[in-house]
Tab-separated table of C-alpha atoms and ligand atoms in Angstrom:
chain	number	residue	atom	x	y	z
A	1	MET	CA	0.145	-0.134	0.269
A	2	ALA	CA	1.572	3.507	-0.957
A	3	HIS	CA	2.205	5.641	1.817
A	4	ALA	CA	-0.783	7.461	3.435
A	5	ARG	CA	-1.017	11.150	3.937
A	6	LEU	CA	-4.350	11.898	6.095
A	7	THR	CA	-5.876	14.357	6.838
A	8	VAL	CA	-7.800	14.690	10.322
A	9	LEU	CA	-10.407	17.191	10.627
A	10	ALA	CA	-11.892	17.131	14.600
A	11	THR	CA	-15.531	17.949	15.646
A	12	GLY	CA	-15.594	16.695	18.841
A	13	GLY	CA	-17.988	14.165	20.392
A	14	THR	CA	-16.956	11.490	22.631
A	15	ILE	CA	-14.025	10.502	21.018
A	16	ALA	CA	-12.901	13.665	22.269
A	17	GLY	CA	-14.544	13.368	25.343
A	18	ILE	CA	-13.336	13.510	29.035
A	19	ALA	CA	-15.111	12.165	32.155
A	20	GLY	CA	-12.473	12.949	35.033
A	21	SER	CA	-12.734	9.243	35.997
A	22	ALA	CA	-12.434	5.826	34.480
A	23	LEU	CA	-15.482	4.478	35.941
A	24	ALA	CA	-17.929	7.808	35.550
A	25	HIS	CA	-21.177	7.593	33.393
A	26	ASP	CA	-21.542	11.126	32.677
A	27	TYR	CA	-18.811	13.017	30.817
A	28	ARG	CA	-18.199	16.401	28.687
A	29	PRO	CA	-17.944	15.173	24.965
A	30	GLY	CA	-15.420	17.681	22.760
A	31	GLN	CA	-12.928	18.284	25.539
A	32	ILE	CA	-9.172	17.011	23.957
A	33	ASP	CA	-8.384	19.090	21.268
A	34	ILE	CA	-6.575	17.895	17.657
A	35	ALA	CA	-3.094	18.433	18.433
A	36	GLU	CA	-3.723	16.388	21.958
A	37	TYR	CA	-5.565	13.501	20.052
A	38	LEU	CA	-3.057	13.213	17.522
A	39	SER	CA	-0.033	13.191	19.991
A	40	ARG	CA	-2.021	10.214	21.489
A	41	VAL	CA	-2.532	8.518	18.125
A	42	LYS	CA	1.446	8.838	17.556
A	43	GLY	CA	1.697	6.068	20.257
A	44	LEU	CA	0.212	3.527	18.375
A	45	GLY	CA	2.792	3.594	15.650
A	46	LEU	CA	0.319	3.673	12.661
A	47	GLU	CA	2.255	3.782	8.944
A	48	ALA	CA	0.278	6.631	8.036
A	49	GLU	CA	1.123	10.407	7.944
A	50	PHE	CA	-1.446	12.890	9.904
A	51	SER	CA	-1.964	16.171	9.577
A	52	GLY	CA	-5.111	17.815	11.957
A	53	ARG	CA	-7.365	20.640	11.821
A	54	GLN	CA	-9.821	21.384	14.588
A	55	ILE	CA	-13.080	22.389	13.007
A	56	ALA	CA	-15.308	22.229	16.269
A	57	ASN	CA	-15.016	20.799	19.521
A	58	ILE	CA	-18.438	20.220	20.496
A	59	GLY	CA	-21.574	17.615	21.125
A	60	SER	CA	-22.997	16.392	18.138
A	61	GLU	CA	-26.330	17.148	19.116
A	62	ASP	CA	-25.312	20.866	18.679
A	63	ILE	CA	-23.872	20.080	14.741
A	64	GLY	CA	-25.739	21.608	12.087
A	65	PRO	CA	-24.414	24.318	9.121
A	66	ALA	CA	-22.686	26.485	11.473
A	67	VAL	CA	-20.274	23.306	11.635
A	68	TRP	CA	-21.115	21.795	8.306
A	69	THR	CA	-19.964	24.708	6.312
A	70	PRO	CA	-16.513	24.846	7.475
A	71	LEU	CA	-16.181	21.271	7.769
A	72	HIS	CA	-17.290	20.721	3.907
A	73	SER	CA	-14.825	23.565	2.733
A	74	ALA	CA	-11.794	21.872	4.931
A	75	ILE	CA	-12.406	18.432	3.305
A	76	GLN	CA	-12.514	19.998	-0.150
A	77	ASP	CA	-9.408	21.970	0.391
A	78	ALA	CA	-8.012	18.324	1.752
A	79	LEU	CA	-9.348	16.730	-1.274
A	80	ALA	CA	-7.583	19.133	-3.781
A	81	ASP	CA	-4.141	19.000	-2.212
A	82	PRO	CA	-1.928	16.482	-4.321
A	83	GLY	CA	-0.149	16.075	-0.878
A	84	CYS	CA	-3.328	14.364	0.894
A	85	THR	CA	-4.430	10.720	0.068
A	86	GLY	CA	-7.606	10.672	2.474
A	87	VAL	CA	-9.456	12.622	4.941
A	88	ILE	CA	-10.604	11.498	8.518
A	89	VAL	CA	-13.544	13.601	10.346
A	90	THR	CA	-13.753	12.957	14.025
A	91	HIS	CA	-17.500	13.156	15.027
A	92	GLY	CA	-19.945	12.576	17.918
A	93	THR	CA	-21.775	9.875	17.453
A	94	ASP	CA	-25.093	11.202	17.996
A	95	THR	CA	-25.762	12.745	14.868
A	96	LEU	CA	-22.926	11.130	12.769
A	97	GLU	CA	-25.215	9.685	10.497
A	98	GLU	CA	-26.683	12.935	9.136
A	99	THR	CA	-23.355	14.656	8.738
A	100	ALA	CA	-21.969	11.793	7.033
A	101	PHE	CA	-24.855	11.677	4.518
A	102	LEU	CA	-24.627	15.475	3.747
A	103	LEU	CA	-21.238	15.074	3.004
A	104	ASP	CA	-21.930	11.840	0.795
A	105	LEU	CA	-24.228	13.766	-1.142
A	106	THR	CA	-21.945	16.868	-1.671
A	107	LEU	CA	-18.559	15.558	-1.951
A	108	PRO	CA	-16.361	14.122	-5.031
A	109	CYS	CA	-15.198	10.860	-4.015
A	110	ALA	CA	-12.047	10.148	-6.090
A	111	LYS	CA	-10.153	10.154	-2.187
A	112	PRO	CA	-11.605	8.169	1.069
A	113	VAL	CA	-13.764	10.653	3.696
A	114	VAL	CA	-14.030	8.676	6.789
A	115	LEU	CA	-15.590	9.576	9.933
A	116	VAL	CA	-15.373	8.218	13.248
A	117	GLY	CA	-16.710	8.549	16.786
A	118	ALA	CA	-16.545	6.755	19.764
A	119	MET	CA	-19.019	5.364	22.549
A	120	ARG	CA	-16.984	6.170	25.579
A	121	PRO	CA	-14.745	9.364	26.526
A	122	ALA	CA	-11.151	9.173	26.170
A	123	ASP	CA	-10.184	8.330	30.025
A	124	ALA	CA	-13.406	5.502	30.185
A	125	VAL	CA	-11.949	2.018	30.832
A	126	GLY	CA	-12.126	0.396	27.644
A	127	TYR	CA	-12.162	3.434	25.652
A	128	ASP	CA	-12.971	2.261	21.898
A	129	GLY	CA	-11.745	5.722	20.253
A	130	LEU	CA	-8.070	4.910	19.436
A	131	ARG	CA	-8.799	1.189	18.363
A	132	ASN	CA	-11.989	3.027	16.016
A	133	PHE	CA	-9.544	5.557	15.178
A	134	ALA	CA	-6.586	3.205	14.173
A	135	ASN	CA	-9.404	1.310	11.826
A	136	ALA	CA	-10.738	4.341	10.379
A	137	ALA	CA	-7.049	5.044	9.574
A	138	ARG	CA	-6.702	1.947	7.826
A	139	VAL	CA	-9.619	2.450	5.594
A	140	ALA	CA	-8.796	5.817	4.981
A	141	SER	CA	-5.501	4.764	3.825
A	142	ASP	CA	-6.687	2.180	1.658
A	143	PRO	CA	-7.192	3.174	-2.500
A	144	ASP	CA	-10.050	0.656	-2.822
A	145	ALA	CA	-11.942	2.915	-0.175
A	146	SER	CA	-12.509	5.141	-3.561
A	147	GLY	CA	-15.795	4.999	-5.329
A	148	ARG	CA	-17.925	3.950	-2.115
A	149	GLY	CA	-18.941	7.437	-0.844
A	150	VAL	CA	-18.372	8.610	2.573
A	151	LEU	CA	-17.915	5.984	4.990
A	152	VAL	CA	-18.153	5.381	8.621
A	153	VAL	CA	-16.293	3.482	10.763
A	154	MET	CA	-17.331	2.323	13.920
A	155	GLY	CA	-16.494	-0.739	16.012
A	156	ASP	CA	-14.751	-3.067	13.488
A	157	ARG	CA	-16.801	-2.199	10.749
A	158	VAL	CA	-17.205	-0.097	7.512
A	159	PHE	CA	-20.631	1.459	6.782
A	160	ALA	CA	-21.999	3.553	3.706
A	161	ALA	CA	-22.602	6.559	4.758
A	162	ARG	CA	-26.165	6.654	2.937
A	163	ASP	CA	-26.855	3.558	4.962
A	164	VAL	CA	-25.660	3.687	8.567
A	165	ARG	CA	-27.766	4.438	11.290
A	166	LYS	CA	-27.172	4.620	15.263
A	167	VAL	CA	-29.157	1.916	16.635
A	168	ARG	CA	-28.055	1.839	20.340
A	169	THR	CA	-27.344	4.491	23.124
A	170	ARG	CA	-24.509	2.784	24.995
A	171	SER	CA	-22.854	-0.506	23.466
A	172	THR	CA	-19.651	-0.040	21.472
A	173	ASP	CA	-21.235	-1.807	18.822
A	174	ALA	CA	-24.124	1.007	18.386
A	175	PHE	CA	-24.267	1.239	14.696
A	176	ARG	CA	-25.726	-0.755	11.876
A	177	GLY	CA	-26.077	-0.119	7.902
A	178	TYR	CA	-29.478	-0.954	6.463
A	179	PRO	CA	-30.273	-2.287	3.925
A	180	ARG	CA	-26.842	-3.190	2.904
A	181	GLY	CA	-25.450	-4.165	6.298
A	182	SER	CA	-21.263	-3.412	6.788
A	183	ILE	CA	-19.675	-3.256	3.598
A	184	GLY	CA	-16.252	-4.456	5.081
A	185	LEU	CA	-14.785	-5.674	8.123
A	186	VAL	CA	-11.113	-3.576	9.469
A	187	THR	CA	-8.870	-3.827	12.408
A	188	PRO	CA	-6.188	-2.281	12.696
A	189	SER	CA	-4.071	-4.942	10.840
A	190	ALA	CA	-6.601	-5.993	7.996
A	191	LEU	CA	-9.373	-4.863	6.005
A	192	ASP	CA	-12.053	-6.865	3.816
A	193	TRP	CA	-14.312	-5.112	1.335
A	194	PHE	CA	-17.534	-6.917	0.780
A	195	GLY	CA	-18.170	-6.156	-2.839
A	196	ALA	CA	-16.827	-3.706	-5.459
A	197	PRO	CA	-17.196	-0.092	-5.581
A	198	TRP	CA	-20.569	1.044	-6.445
A	199	ARG	CA	-20.103	5.018	-6.957
A	200	ALA	CA	-20.075	5.665	-11.122
A	201	GLY	CA	-17.758	8.745	-11.500
A	202	ASP	CA	-15.903	11.096	-9.028
A	203	ALA	CA	-18.335	13.759	-8.924
A	204	ALA	CA	-20.321	15.018	-6.328
A	205	ARG	CA	-24.445	14.449	-6.709
A	206	PHE	CA	-25.127	17.805	-5.005
A	207	ASP	CA	-23.722	21.246	-4.555
A	208	TYR	CA	-23.061	22.047	-1.048
A	209	ALA	CA	-25.520	24.757	0.093
A	210	SER	CA	-24.628	26.419	3.454
A	211	ASP	CA	-28.683	28.064	4.030
A	212	LEU	CA	-30.222	24.776	3.700
A	213	PRO	CA	-33.797	25.412	3.740
A	214	PRO	CA	-36.389	24.702	6.676
A	215	VAL	CA	-37.757	21.170	6.941
A	216	VAL	CA	-39.640	19.536	9.659
A	217	ILE	CA	-39.489	16.429	10.909
A	218	LEU	CA	-43.341	15.053	12.091
A	219	TYR	CA	-43.243	12.318	14.476
A	220	ALA	CA	-46.544	10.091	14.108
A	221	HIS	CA	-47.952	8.004	17.006
A	222	ALA	CA	-51.309	6.902	18.250
A	223	ASP	CA	-53.917	9.321	19.388
A	224	MET	CA	-52.300	12.181	17.025
A	225	ASP	CA	-53.742	15.585	17.572
A	226	PRO	CA	-54.002	17.076	13.949
A	227	ASP	CA	-54.154	20.408	15.153
A	228	LEU	CA	-51.062	20.405	16.772
A	229	ALA	CA	-49.347	18.671	13.462
A	230	ARG	CA	-50.942	21.692	11.982
A	231	ARG	CA	-49.213	23.840	14.029
A	232	ILE	CA	-45.837	22.314	13.907
A	233	VAL	CA	-45.495	22.090	10.075
A	234	GLY	CA	-46.145	25.658	10.058
A	235	ASP	CA	-46.393	28.420	7.377
A	236	ASP	CA	-42.276	28.566	7.454
A	237	GLN	CA	-41.668	25.364	6.274
A	238	ARG	CA	-40.076	24.322	2.804
A	239	GLY	CA	-40.492	20.817	3.263
A	240	ILE	CA	-41.955	18.153	5.931
A	241	VAL	CA	-40.676	14.570	6.598
A	242	VAL	CA	-43.109	12.100	8.436
A	243	ALA	CA	-41.512	9.666	10.616
A	244	GLY	CA	-44.609	7.703	9.755
A	245	VAL	CA	-46.162	4.702	11.864
A	246	GLY	CA	-45.361	1.367	10.045
A	247	GLU	CA	-44.727	2.016	6.292
A	248	GLY	CA	-44.791	5.744	6.252
A	249	ASN	CA	-48.627	5.888	7.536
A	250	LEU	CA	-50.604	8.469	9.089
A	251	PRO	CA	-53.939	9.239	10.637
A	252	ASP	CA	-55.977	10.497	7.938
A	253	THR	CA	-56.951	13.745	9.989
A	254	VAL	CA	-53.258	14.375	9.964
A	255	ARG	CA	-52.867	13.210	6.277
A	256	SER	CA	-55.426	15.718	5.527
A	257	VAL	CA	-53.014	18.700	6.993
A	258	LEU	CA	-50.082	17.190	4.850
A	259	VAL	CA	-52.238	17.260	1.307
A	260	GLU	CA	-53.332	20.672	2.350
A	261	ARG	CA	-49.479	21.879	2.635
A	262	ARG	CA	-49.002	19.990	-0.192
A	263	ARG	CA	-50.933	22.243	-2.008
A	264	GLN	CA	-49.572	25.205	-0.801
A	265	GLY	CA	-46.535	23.944	-2.592
A	266	VAL	CA	-44.615	22.310	0.550
A	267	ALA	CA	-42.719	19.358	0.252
A	268	VAL	CA	-43.785	16.177	1.557
A	269	VAL	CA	-41.770	12.773	2.334
A	270	ARG	CA	-43.100	9.899	4.072
A	271	ALA	CA	-40.568	7.993	5.887
A	272	SER	CA	-40.911	5.540	8.923
A	273	ARG	CA	-40.516	5.387	12.688
A	274	VAL	CA	-39.545	1.721	12.599
A	275	ASP	CA	-35.863	1.088	12.490
A	276	GLU	CA	-35.395	-1.063	9.282
A	277	GLY	CA	-38.043	-1.848	6.236
A	278	LEU	CA	-38.339	0.378	3.059
A	279	VAL	CA	-41.130	2.906	2.554
A	280	ASP	CA	-42.212	2.470	-0.749
A	281	ARG	CA	-44.803	4.567	-2.720
A	282	GLU	CA	-48.303	3.833	-2.256
A	283	PRO	CA	-51.449	4.568	-4.628
A	284	GLU	CA	-52.196	8.000	-2.537
A	285	ASP	CA	-48.693	9.312	-3.041
A	286	GLU	CA	-48.872	10.395	-6.670
A	287	PRO	CA	-52.185	12.433	-6.468
A	288	ASN	CA	-51.351	14.148	-2.985
A	289	GLY	CA	-47.920	14.851	-4.244
A	290	PHE	CA	-46.081	12.900	-1.898
A	291	VAL	CA	-42.714	11.343	-1.863
A	292	ALA	CA	-41.601	8.146	-0.169
A	293	SER	CA	-38.443	7.835	1.501
A	294	ARG	CA	-37.499	4.378	0.602
A	295	ALA	CA	-34.652	3.102	2.535
A	296	LEU	CA	-33.545	6.500	4.115
A	297	ASN	CA	-34.618	7.460	8.047
A	298	PRO	CA	-36.261	10.468	8.732
A	299	GLN	CA	-32.967	12.438	9.597
A	300	LYS	CA	-31.428	11.371	6.424
A	301	ALA	CA	-34.480	11.739	4.283
A	302	ARG	CA	-34.771	15.341	5.964
A	303	ILE	CA	-30.797	16.258	4.886
A	304	LEU	CA	-31.687	14.897	0.874
A	305	LEU	CA	-34.788	17.101	0.720
A	306	GLN	CA	-32.908	20.094	1.764
A	307	LEU	CA	-30.438	19.022	-0.575
A	308	LEU	CA	-32.822	18.880	-3.173
A	309	LEU	CA	-34.765	21.821	-2.345
A	310	ALA	CA	-31.587	23.971	-2.098
A	311	SER	CA	-31.136	22.799	-5.826
A	312	GLY	CA	-34.182	24.146	-7.322
A	313	VAL	CA	-35.960	20.662	-7.175
A	314	SER	CA	-39.636	20.352	-6.767
A	315	ASP	CA	-40.934	17.943	-8.931
A	316	PRO	CA	-41.804	14.886	-6.745
A	317	ALA	CA	-41.143	12.985	-9.279
A	318	GLU	CA	-37.931	14.328	-9.599
A	319	MET	CA	-37.648	14.138	-6.027
A	320	GLN	CA	-38.453	10.063	-5.676
A	321	ALA	CA	-35.563	9.691	-8.398
A	322	ALA	CA	-33.306	10.671	-5.180
A	323	PHE	CA	-34.911	8.836	-2.820
A	324	ASP	CA	-35.059	5.289	-5.022
A	325	GLU	CA	-31.033	5.957	-5.765
A	326	ARG	CA	-28.657	3.947	-4.091
B	401	SIN	C1	-21.949	13.198	20.767
B	401	SIN	O1	-22.449	12.818	19.309
B	401	SIN	O2	-21.442	14.356	20.570
B	401	SIN	C2	-21.784	12.824	21.920
B	401	SIN	C3	-22.373	11.416	21.701
B	401	SIN	C4	-20.957	10.307	21.295
B	401	SIN	O3	-20.318	11.033	20.589
B	401	SIN	O4	-20.986	9.132	21.242
């Protein structure tokens, strides 16, 4: 393998978190800075060369365009640098899937971009952050990582950004890929890919937009109040993603609210609050002008809908094609 020169962009999270005691449950994410982190990484003796930059140092529940915009531009700078062979982004795990998918949709894929986090803070017994980082470095150093879009390494698994989702609140085995499962297995000494790269060409699928339009997620449940739903999907929203029950279903009274908003030009996507399973188009989607999220969960459907709206796409059929893509 050619010598890898990796740019590490740090945003915070538990991977840079400190509890103050090896056994404590509570801790503060985003405490170790990138210089300190890379000095700890040095002790691992990894083969790659690392250079680092701090983009933010926060818990990922606070991540949004104010971090995404400088992060996106720093990744683009790194990818354009002939001296950089790949990028690692350290990130909190709570919203890692959203950042990964946003980057996946808006970055070229000629060089590897890998997101990594940890479930335990850096001073905890059994800190998983250094192993995850060593695994991420192995993936980002592999030329075969290109052409698969943005990747996420957690535990000893590699996930595609489009598939990855956080499914456990505490376990170190907190991530799963749907529908593809993990696309590779990695340890600091071995990397196995399951299948070939699938992205045709290097180009980004969307232009990055720092002013993403407002899109709200409406969480469906039994005994839903349509008046409350009407207030949640207020006049200022350009799009609504429904975290529907079952296969993206809604009470009739709430569906009527959304049909009304759709007639006013608001985009509506039906996703599901269920962890796994496709949300397919149903016959009423055509007359209603609704879009089915297919394999995307509500939080990822929101990112895709925001990018579609930011690119000027308003036709539900064109939107549906983007949701159908892999
Ligand atoms: C966060 O998302 O910043 C906190 C949780 C974590 O990183 O695991």
